[in-house]
Tab-separated table of N, CA and C in Angstrom:
chain	number	residue	atom	x	y	z
A	1	MET	N	9.185	-9.700	6.355
A	1	MET	CA	8.257	-9.584	5.269
A	1	MET	C	8.570	-8.317	4.487
A	2	GLU	N	8.731	-8.423	3.210
A	2	GLU	CA	8.978	-7.247	2.380
A	2	GLU	C	7.760	-7.017	1.512
A	3	TRP	N	7.302	-5.795	1.508
A	3	TRP	CA	6.155	-5.404	0.712
A	3	TRP	C	6.614	-4.765	-0.574
A	4	PHE	N	5.831	-4.929	-1.608
A	4	PHE	CA	6.062	-4.188	-2.834
A	4	PHE	C	6.059	-2.728	-2.464
A	5	GLY	N	7.017	-2.008	-2.925
A	5	GLY	CA	7.078	-0.588	-2.646
A	5	GLY	C	8.119	-0.251	-1.610
A	6	ALA	N	8.430	-1.179	-0.718
A	6	ALA	CA	9.454	-0.915	0.289
A	6	ALA	C	10.804	-1.044	-0.399
A	7	GLY	N	11.408	0.068	-0.738
A	7	GLY	CA	12.692	0.043	-1.421
A	7	GLY	C	12.588	-0.154	-2.924
A	8	MET	N	11.393	-0.059	-3.490
A	8	MET	CA	11.231	-0.308	-4.920
A	8	MET	C	11.713	0.852	-5.777
A	9	HIS	N	12.005	1.991	-5.183
A	9	HIS	CA	12.409	3.136	-5.977
A	9	HIS	C	13.665	2.870	-6.792
A	10	ASP	N	14.483	1.916	-6.356
A	10	ASP	CA	15.700	1.628	-7.108
A	10	ASP	C	15.493	0.534	-8.155
A	11	GLY	N	14.290	-0.034	-8.212
A	11	GLY	CA	13.978	-1.041	-9.218
A	11	GLY	C	14.599	-2.398	-8.952
A	12	GLY	N	15.340	-2.549	-7.879
A	12	GLY	CA	16.017	-3.811	-7.642
A	12	GLY	C	15.499	-4.611	-6.473
A	13	ALA	N	14.511	-4.120	-5.776
A	13	ALA	CA	14.052	-4.817	-4.577
A	13	ALA	C	13.512	-6.211	-4.900
A	14	LEU	N	12.768	-6.339	-6.006
A	14	LEU	CA	12.242	-7.656	-6.337
A	14	LEU	C	13.367	-8.623	-6.670
A	15	ALA	N	14.388	-8.140	-7.370
A	15	ALA	CA	15.522	-8.997	-7.700
A	15	ALA	C	16.255	-9.427	-6.430
A	16	ARG	N	16.285	-8.549	-5.426
A	16	ARG	CA	16.978	-8.879	-4.175
A	16	ARG	C	16.112	-9.707	-3.238
A	17	HIS	N	14.791	-9.710	-3.466
A	17	HIS	CA	13.889	-10.441	-2.579
A	17	HIS	C	13.975	-11.930	-2.906
A	18	GLN	N	14.691	-12.650	-2.104
A	18	GLN	CA	14.842	-14.089	-2.298
A	18	GLN	C	14.426	-14.807	-1.027
A	19	TRP	N	13.697	-15.868	-1.172
A	19	TRP	CA	13.358	-16.695	-0.021
A	19	TRP	C	14.488	-17.691	0.165
A	20	ASN	N	15.086	-17.694	1.314
A	20	ASN	CA	16.205	-18.577	1.606
A	20	ASN	C	15.674	-19.826	2.297
A	21	PHE	N	15.231	-20.801	1.499
A	21	PHE	CA	14.616	-21.998	2.036
A	21	PHE	C	15.604	-22.820	2.857
A	22	GLU	N	16.869	-22.819	2.471
A	22	GLU	CA	17.875	-23.591	3.183
A	22	GLU	C	18.129	-23.047	4.581
A	23	ALA	N	17.876	-21.764	4.793
A	23	ALA	CA	18.105	-21.160	6.106
A	23	ALA	C	16.896	-21.341	7.021
A	24	GLY	N	15.871	-22.042	6.556
A	24	GLY	CA	14.727	-22.332	7.398
A	24	GLY	C	13.625	-21.294	7.368
A	25	GLN	N	13.674	-20.353	6.422
A	25	GLN	CA	12.571	-19.410	6.343
A	25	GLN	C	11.327	-20.128	5.838
A	26	ARG	N	10.188	-19.637	6.279
A	26	ARG	CA	8.937	-20.236	5.846
A	26	ARG	C	8.714	-20.003	4.357
A	27	LEU	N	8.049	-20.947	3.727
A	27	LEU	CA	7.640	-20.764	2.342
A	27	LEU	C	6.603	-19.651	2.285
A	28	PRO	N	6.581	-18.854	1.230
A	28	PRO	CA	5.541	-17.843	1.118
A	28	PRO	C	4.173	-18.517	1.033
A	29	VAL	N	3.185	-17.919	1.669
A	29	VAL	CA	1.830	-18.467	1.640
A	29	VAL	C	1.233	-18.188	0.271
A	30	ARG	N	0.744	-19.248	-0.361
A	30	ARG	CA	0.146	-19.098	-1.692
A	30	ARG	C	-1.062	-18.187	-1.626
A	31	ALA	N	-1.234	-17.408	-2.639
A	31	ALA	CA	-2.367	-16.486	-2.699
A	31	ALA	C	-3.673	-17.255	-2.829
A	32	SER	N	-4.704	-16.723	-2.207
A	32	SER	CA	-6.026	-17.326	-2.324
A	32	SER	C	-7.083	-16.232	-2.290
A	33	VAL	N	-8.191	-16.526	-2.942
A	33	VAL	CA	-9.342	-15.634	-2.932
A	33	VAL	C	-10.486	-16.402	-2.292
A	34	SER	N	-11.128	-15.784	-1.304
A	34	SER	CA	-12.263	-16.438	-0.663
A	34	SER	C	-13.405	-15.443	-0.521
A	35	ILE	N	-14.617	-15.950	-0.695
A	35	ILE	CA	-15.802	-15.117	-0.517
A	35	ILE	C	-16.071	-15.011	0.970
A	36	GLU	N	-16.161	-13.794	1.449
A	36	GLU	CA	-16.423	-13.543	2.861
A	36	GLU	C	-17.906	-13.298	3.124
A	37	ARG	N	-18.575	-12.653	2.156
A	37	ARG	CA	-19.967	-12.278	2.379
A	37	ARG	C	-20.633	-11.979	1.036
A	38	LEU	N	-21.904	-12.280	0.955
A	38	LEU	CA	-22.719	-11.973	-0.216
A	38	LEU	C	-24.014	-11.379	0.299
A	39	ARG	N	-24.314	-10.149	-0.169
A	39	ARG	CA	-25.530	-9.502	0.304
A	39	ARG	C	-26.042	-8.539	-0.759
A	40	ALA	N	-27.305	-8.683	-1.094
A	40	ALA	CA	-28.002	-7.763	-2.001
A	40	ALA	C	-27.215	-7.476	-3.277
A	41	GLY	N	-26.734	-8.518	-3.920
A	41	GLY	CA	-26.030	-8.348	-5.185
A	41	GLY	C	-24.607	-7.856	-5.065
A	42	ALA	N	-24.065	-7.866	-3.847
A	42	ALA	CA	-22.681	-7.432	-3.635
A	42	ALA	C	-21.895	-8.572	-2.979
A	43	VAL	N	-20.658	-8.728	-3.416
A	43	VAL	CA	-19.775	-9.764	-2.870
A	43	VAL	C	-18.589	-9.080	-2.199
A	44	TRP	N	-18.247	-9.559	-1.000
A	44	TRP	CA	-17.017	-9.158	-0.322
A	44	TRP	C	-16.108	-10.366	-0.349
A	45	ALA	N	-14.939	-10.208	-0.950
A	45	ALA	CA	-13.981	-11.306	-1.063
A	45	ALA	C	-12.665	-10.864	-0.440
A	46	LYS	N	-11.889	-11.833	-0.008
A	46	LYS	CA	-10.607	-11.556	0.627
A	46	LYS	C	-9.504	-12.170	-0.226
A	47	LEU	N	-8.491	-11.366	-0.514
A	47	LEU	CA	-7.292	-11.832	-1.199
A	47	LEU	C	-6.207	-11.919	-0.148
A	48	GLU	N	-5.583	-13.093	-0.018
A	48	GLU	CA	-4.576	-13.304	1.012
A	48	GLU	C	-3.341	-13.973	0.434
A	49	GLY	N	-2.220	-13.814	1.139
A	49	GLY	CA	-0.995	-14.521	0.793
A	49	GLY	C	-0.072	-13.737	-0.119
A	50	THR	N	0.774	-14.492	-0.814
A	50	THR	CA	1.779	-13.940	-1.712
A	50	THR	C	1.190	-13.836	-3.117
A	51	VAL	N	0.997	-12.608	-3.577
A	51	VAL	CA	0.390	-12.365	-4.888
A	51	VAL	C	1.515	-11.958	-5.836
A	52	ASP	N	2.053	-12.964	-6.516
A	52	ASP	CA	3.200	-12.733	-7.386
A	52	ASP	C	2.966	-13.384	-8.742
A	53	THR	N	4.006	-13.445	-9.539
A	53	THR	CA	3.903	-13.991	-10.888
A	53	THR	C	3.341	-15.403	-10.905
A	54	SER	N	3.748	-16.243	-9.959
A	54	SER	CA	3.259	-17.621	-9.956
A	54	SER	C	1.787	-17.710	-9.566
A	55	ALA	N	1.291	-16.780	-8.779
A	55	ALA	CA	-0.107	-16.790	-8.354
A	55	ALA	C	-1.026	-16.085	-9.339
A	56	GLN	N	-0.467	-15.239	-10.171
A	56	GLN	CA	-1.259	-14.371	-11.042
A	56	GLN	C	-2.300	-15.103	-11.890
A	57	PRO	N	-1.967	-16.186	-12.603
A	57	PRO	CA	-2.998	-16.815	-13.445
A	57	PRO	C	-4.175	-17.355	-12.632
A	58	ARG	N	-3.893	-18.015	-11.520
A	58	ARG	CA	-4.942	-18.619	-10.698
A	58	ARG	C	-5.814	-17.550	-10.039
A	59	VAL	N	-5.197	-16.526	-9.479
A	59	VAL	CA	-5.955	-15.477	-8.801
A	59	VAL	C	-6.793	-14.689	-9.812
A	60	THR	N	-6.223	-14.422	-10.979
A	60	THR	CA	-6.982	-13.736	-12.024
A	60	THR	C	-8.212	-14.553	-12.391
A	61	GLN	N	-8.049	-15.854	-12.555
A	61	GLN	CA	-9.189	-16.719	-12.888
A	61	GLN	C	-10.228	-16.699	-11.773
A	62	ASP	N	-9.787	-16.756	-10.514
A	62	ASP	CA	-10.713	-16.706	-9.382
A	62	ASP	C	-11.518	-15.401	-9.396
A	63	LEU	N	-10.841	-14.280	-9.654
A	63	LEU	CA	-11.535	-12.995	-9.686
A	63	LEU	C	-12.491	-12.915	-10.874
A	64	PHE	N	-12.078	-13.435	-12.024
A	64	PHE	CA	-12.969	-13.455	-13.188
A	64	PHE	C	-14.195	-14.320	-12.907
A	65	ASP	N	-14.013	-15.434	-12.192
A	65	ASP	CA	-15.158	-16.278	-11.828
A	65	ASP	C	-16.146	-15.488	-10.968
A	66	LEU	N	-15.631	-14.695	-10.028
A	66	LEU	CA	-16.511	-13.861	-9.203
A	66	LEU	C	-17.237	-12.823	-10.059
A	67	LEU	N	-16.551	-12.279	-11.042
A	67	LEU	CA	-17.146	-11.253	-11.889
A	67	LEU	C	-18.166	-11.817	-12.886
A	68	ARG	N	-18.247	-13.129	-12.977
A	68	ARG	CA	-19.277	-13.771	-13.809
A	68	ARG	C	-20.584	-13.972	-13.038
A	69	LEU	N	-20.532	-13.786	-11.728
A	69	LEU	CA	-21.739	-13.939	-10.911
A	69	LEU	C	-22.715	-12.798	-11.219
A	70	PRO	N	-23.999	-13.029	-10.996
A	70	PRO	CA	-24.981	-11.955	-11.233
A	70	PRO	C	-24.958	-10.955	-10.057
A	71	ILE	N	-23.915	-10.151	-10.016
A	71	ILE	CA	-23.733	-9.186	-8.931
A	71	ILE	C	-23.572	-7.791	-9.504
A	72	LYS	N	-23.674	-6.798	-8.619
A	72	LYS	CA	-23.472	-5.419	-9.067
A	72	LYS	C	-22.251	-4.786	-8.424
A	73	ALA	N	-21.650	-5.467	-7.409
A	73	ALA	CA	-20.471	-4.899	-6.746
A	73	ALA	C	-19.583	-6.017	-6.199
A	74	LEU	N	-18.276	-5.798	-6.308
A	74	LEU	CA	-17.287	-6.698	-5.731
A	74	LEU	C	-16.302	-5.852	-4.934
A	75	THR	N	-16.189	-6.153	-3.642
A	75	THR	CA	-15.213	-5.497	-2.780
A	75	THR	C	-14.142	-6.519	-2.452
A	76	LEU	N	-12.900	-6.166	-2.730
A	76	LEU	CA	-11.771	-7.071	-2.524
A	76	LEU	C	-10.928	-6.551	-1.367
A	77	ASP	N	-10.910	-7.322	-0.282
A	77	ASP	CA	-10.166	-6.979	0.924
A	77	ASP	C	-8.727	-7.464	0.763
A	78	LEU	N	-7.763	-6.543	0.857
A	78	LEU	CA	-6.350	-6.871	0.664
A	78	LEU	C	-5.566	-6.967	1.976
A	79	GLU	N	-6.250	-6.915	3.097
A	79	GLU	CA	-5.569	-6.899	4.392
A	79	GLU	C	-4.642	-8.105	4.595
A	80	GLY	N	-4.980	-9.259	4.054
A	80	GLY	CA	-4.187	-10.465	4.256
A	80	GLY	C	-3.088	-10.697	3.235
A	81	VAL	N	-2.870	-9.745	2.340
A	81	VAL	CA	-1.807	-9.888	1.338
A	81	VAL	C	-0.468	-9.629	2.029
A	82	THR	N	0.438	-10.599	1.955
A	82	THR	CA	1.737	-10.477	2.618
A	82	THR	C	2.838	-9.992	1.690
A	83	PHE	N	2.632	-10.148	0.385
A	83	PHE	CA	3.595	-9.676	-0.614
A	83	PHE	C	2.867	-9.557	-1.931
A	84	ILE	N	3.205	-8.523	-2.684
A	84	ILE	CA	2.633	-8.360	-4.020
A	84	ILE	C	3.713	-7.769	-4.917
A	85	ASP	N	3.808	-8.292	-6.128
A	85	ASP	CA	4.777	-7.752	-7.084
A	85	ASP	C	4.022	-7.104	-8.243
A	86	GLY	N	4.739	-6.762	-9.286
A	86	GLY	CA	4.130	-6.101	-10.439
A	86	GLY	C	3.039	-6.940	-11.086
A	87	ALA	N	3.224	-8.257	-11.133
A	87	ALA	CA	2.195	-9.132	-11.704
A	87	ALA	C	0.934	-9.090	-10.853
A	88	GLY	N	1.107	-9.007	-9.544
A	88	GLY	CA	-0.046	-8.917	-8.646
A	88	GLY	C	-0.809	-7.627	-8.832
A	89	ILE	N	-0.086	-6.532	-8.957
A	89	ILE	CA	-0.755	-5.252	-9.217
A	89	ILE	C	-1.421	-5.295	-10.588
A	90	GLY	N	-0.757	-5.941	-11.543
A	90	GLY	CA	-1.353	-6.088	-12.868
A	90	GLY	C	-2.665	-6.842	-12.834
A	91	LEU	N	-2.748	-7.879	-12.006
A	91	LEU	CA	-4.000	-8.630	-11.951
A	91	LEU	C	-5.111	-7.795	-11.323
A	92	LEU	N	-4.769	-6.898	-10.394
A	92	LEU	CA	-5.783	-5.991	-9.846
A	92	LEU	C	-6.299	-5.049	-10.929
A	93	ILE	N	-5.396	-4.586	-11.780
A	93	ILE	CA	-5.791	-3.704	-12.886
A	93	ILE	C	-6.694	-4.450	-13.868
A	94	VAL	N	-6.324	-5.680	-14.196
A	94	VAL	CA	-7.115	-6.484	-15.123
A	94	VAL	C	-8.498	-6.768	-14.533
A	95	ALA	N	-8.552	-7.107	-13.248
A	95	ALA	CA	-9.841	-7.378	-12.602
A	95	ALA	C	-10.719	-6.125	-12.587
A	96	ARG	N	-10.109	-4.977	-12.280
A	96	ARG	CA	-10.872	-3.720	-12.284
A	96	ARG	C	-11.412	-3.428	-13.682
A	97	THR	N	-10.594	-3.630	-14.698
A	97	THR	CA	-11.003	-3.391	-16.076
A	97	THR	C	-12.143	-4.330	-16.477
A	98	GLN	N	-12.030	-5.599	-16.100
A	98	GLN	CA	-13.094	-6.563	-16.419
A	98	GLN	C	-14.381	-6.195	-15.693
A	99	ALA	N	-14.264	-5.768	-14.443
A	99	ALA	CA	-15.450	-5.352	-13.689
A	99	ALA	C	-16.140	-4.178	-14.381
A	100	GLU	N	-15.358	-3.207	-14.823
A	100	GLU	CA	-15.932	-2.066	-15.551
A	100	GLU	C	-16.633	-2.541	-16.820
A	101	PHE	N	-16.019	-3.492	-17.508
A	101	PHE	CA	-16.579	-4.007	-18.764
A	101	PHE	C	-17.940	-4.651	-18.549
A	102	VAL	N	-18.110	-5.360	-17.418
A	102	VAL	CA	-19.379	-6.041	-17.151
A	102	VAL	C	-20.260	-5.233	-16.203
A	103	ASP	N	-19.910	-3.962	-15.987
A	103	ASP	CA	-20.703	-3.021	-15.187
A	103	ASP	C	-20.875	-3.476	-13.726
A	104	ILE	N	-19.761	-3.881	-13.123
A	104	ILE	CA	-19.736	-4.242	-11.710
A	104	ILE	C	-18.805	-3.267	-11.000
A	105	GLU	N	-19.304	-2.678	-9.924
A	105	GLU	CA	-18.476	-1.773	-9.129
A	105	GLU	C	-17.374	-2.582	-8.450
A	106	PHE	N	-16.120	-2.178	-8.625
A	106	PHE	CA	-14.956	-2.903	-8.085
A	106	PHE	C	-14.243	-2.003	-7.088
A	107	THR	N	-14.174	-2.448	-5.833
A	107	THR	CA	-13.589	-1.647	-4.775
A	107	THR	C	-12.514	-2.444	-4.052
A	108	LEU	N	-11.396	-1.777	-3.769
A	108	LEU	CA	-10.352	-2.363	-2.932
A	108	LEU	C	-10.572	-1.871	-1.512
A	109	GLU	N	-10.357	-2.775	-0.562
A	109	GLU	CA	-10.562	-2.436	0.842
A	109	GLU	C	-9.344	-2.879	1.644
A	110	HIS	N	-9.021	-2.113	2.682
A	110	HIS	CA	-7.897	-2.422	3.567
A	110	HIS	C	-6.589	-2.593	2.790
A	111	VAL	N	-6.304	-1.638	1.931
A	111	VAL	CA	-5.061	-1.662	1.158
A	111	VAL	C	-3.909	-1.329	2.109
A	112	PRO	N	-2.932	-2.233	2.259
A	112	PRO	CA	-1.806	-1.958	3.163
A	112	PRO	C	-1.069	-0.672	2.761
A	113	PRO	N	-0.566	0.060	3.746
A	113	PRO	CA	0.064	1.363	3.474
A	113	PRO	C	1.172	1.321	2.426
A	114	SER	N	2.046	0.329	2.466
A	114	SER	CA	3.144	0.307	1.493
A	114	SER	C	2.635	0.032	0.076
A	115	LEU	N	1.608	-0.785	-0.055
A	115	LEU	CA	1.013	-1.020	-1.375
A	115	LEU	C	0.304	0.241	-1.851
A	116	ARG	N	-0.401	0.892	-0.949
A	116	ARG	CA	-1.077	2.153	-1.282
A	116	ARG	C	-0.061	3.173	-1.802
A	117	GLN	N	1.083	3.281	-1.126
A	117	GLN	CA	2.122	4.232	-1.537
A	117	GLN	C	2.685	3.872	-2.909
A	118	ALA	N	2.963	2.590	-3.124
A	118	ALA	CA	3.512	2.164	-4.410
A	118	ALA	C	2.529	2.443	-5.545
A	119	MET	N	1.252	2.145	-5.307
A	119	MET	CA	0.243	2.395	-6.336
A	119	MET	C	0.073	3.894	-6.572
A	120	ASP	N	0.168	4.674	-5.514
A	120	ASP	CA	0.048	6.125	-5.654
A	120	ASP	C	1.216	6.690	-6.464
A	121	ARG	N	2.441	6.235	-6.153
A	121	ARG	CA	3.618	6.704	-6.892
A	121	ARG	C	3.531	6.347	-8.371
A	122	ALA	N	2.916	5.207	-8.664
A	122	ALA	CA	2.786	4.774	-10.060
A	122	ALA	C	1.585	5.421	-10.753
A	123	GLY	N	0.807	6.205	-10.016
A	123	GLY	CA	-0.366	6.844	-10.600
A	123	GLY	C	-1.557	5.919	-10.739
A	124	LEU	N	-1.534	4.780	-10.054
A	124	LEU	CA	-2.612	3.797	-10.182
A	124	LEU	C	-3.697	3.940	-9.130
A	125	LEU	N	-3.354	4.454	-7.981
A	125	LEU	CA	-4.311	4.501	-6.881
A	125	LEU	C	-5.574	5.273	-7.262
A	126	ALA	N	-5.407	6.355	-7.983
A	126	ALA	CA	-6.551	7.180	-8.375
A	126	ALA	C	-7.487	6.463	-9.346
A	127	THR	N	-7.026	5.376	-9.968
A	127	THR	CA	-7.865	4.646	-10.923
A	127	THR	C	-8.727	3.588	-10.241
A	128	PHE	N	-8.539	3.392	-8.940
A	128	PHE	CA	-9.302	2.411	-8.171
A	128	PHE	C	-10.229	3.105	-7.193
A	129	SER	N	-11.347	2.461	-6.926
A	129	SER	CA	-12.193	2.859	-5.818
A	129	SER	C	-11.620	2.164	-4.590
A	130	VAL	N	-11.262	2.939	-3.561
A	130	VAL	CA	-10.621	2.381	-2.372
A	130	VAL	C	-11.449	2.761	-1.155
A	131	SER	N	-11.761	1.761	-0.332
A	131	SER	CA	-12.542	1.968	0.879
A	131	SER	C	-11.752	1.483	2.080
A	132	GLU	N	-11.970	2.115	3.203
A	132	GLU	CA	-11.335	1.681	4.453
A	132	GLU	C	-12.383	1.236	5.456
A	133	ARG	N	-13.542	0.844	4.997
A	133	ARG	CA	-14.598	0.386	5.901
A	133	ARG	C	-14.161	-0.826	6.685
A	134	ALA	N	-14.720	-0.985	7.850
A	134	ALA	CA	-14.442	-2.169	8.660
A	134	ALA	C	-15.006	-3.385	7.960
A	135	ALA	N	-14.369	-4.537	8.159
A	135	ALA	CA	-14.762	-5.760	7.460
A	135	ALA	C	-16.188	-6.201	7.800
A	136	ASP	N	-16.690	-5.812	8.978
A	136	ASP	CA	-18.027	-6.281	9.357
A	136	ASP	C	-19.130	-5.288	8.989
A	137	GLU	N	-18.800	-4.208	8.310
A	137	GLU	CA	-19.824	-3.237	7.897
A	137	GLU	C	-20.590	-3.739	6.700
């Protein structure tokens, strides 16, 4: 499994990241968003799978649908994300911006270390609210 940020400093890791279907590697798991919990105007949702260019339109729509709910906070758990590219990070930025626009607190939770590092190097991590709370809190 290769994470965004692992070797990205040379700008070529995504170009080199190829799934070799003929060699029997598993297909990447499609990205999905699921609601884990709803309590007192707050939603906890989980983003899982491969968050790349092909998943970006669908996942963005799913997140926008959540942001249309009458809520005051959305926490997005990233623990199940197995791969994310620039389009995936872009959709997180767009979702955060939309949440700000509709006055909903947007928090990322369980951000994998390599994604955290990549976002930090790009200067994006500081623009997000990030929590490491346990999923059952």
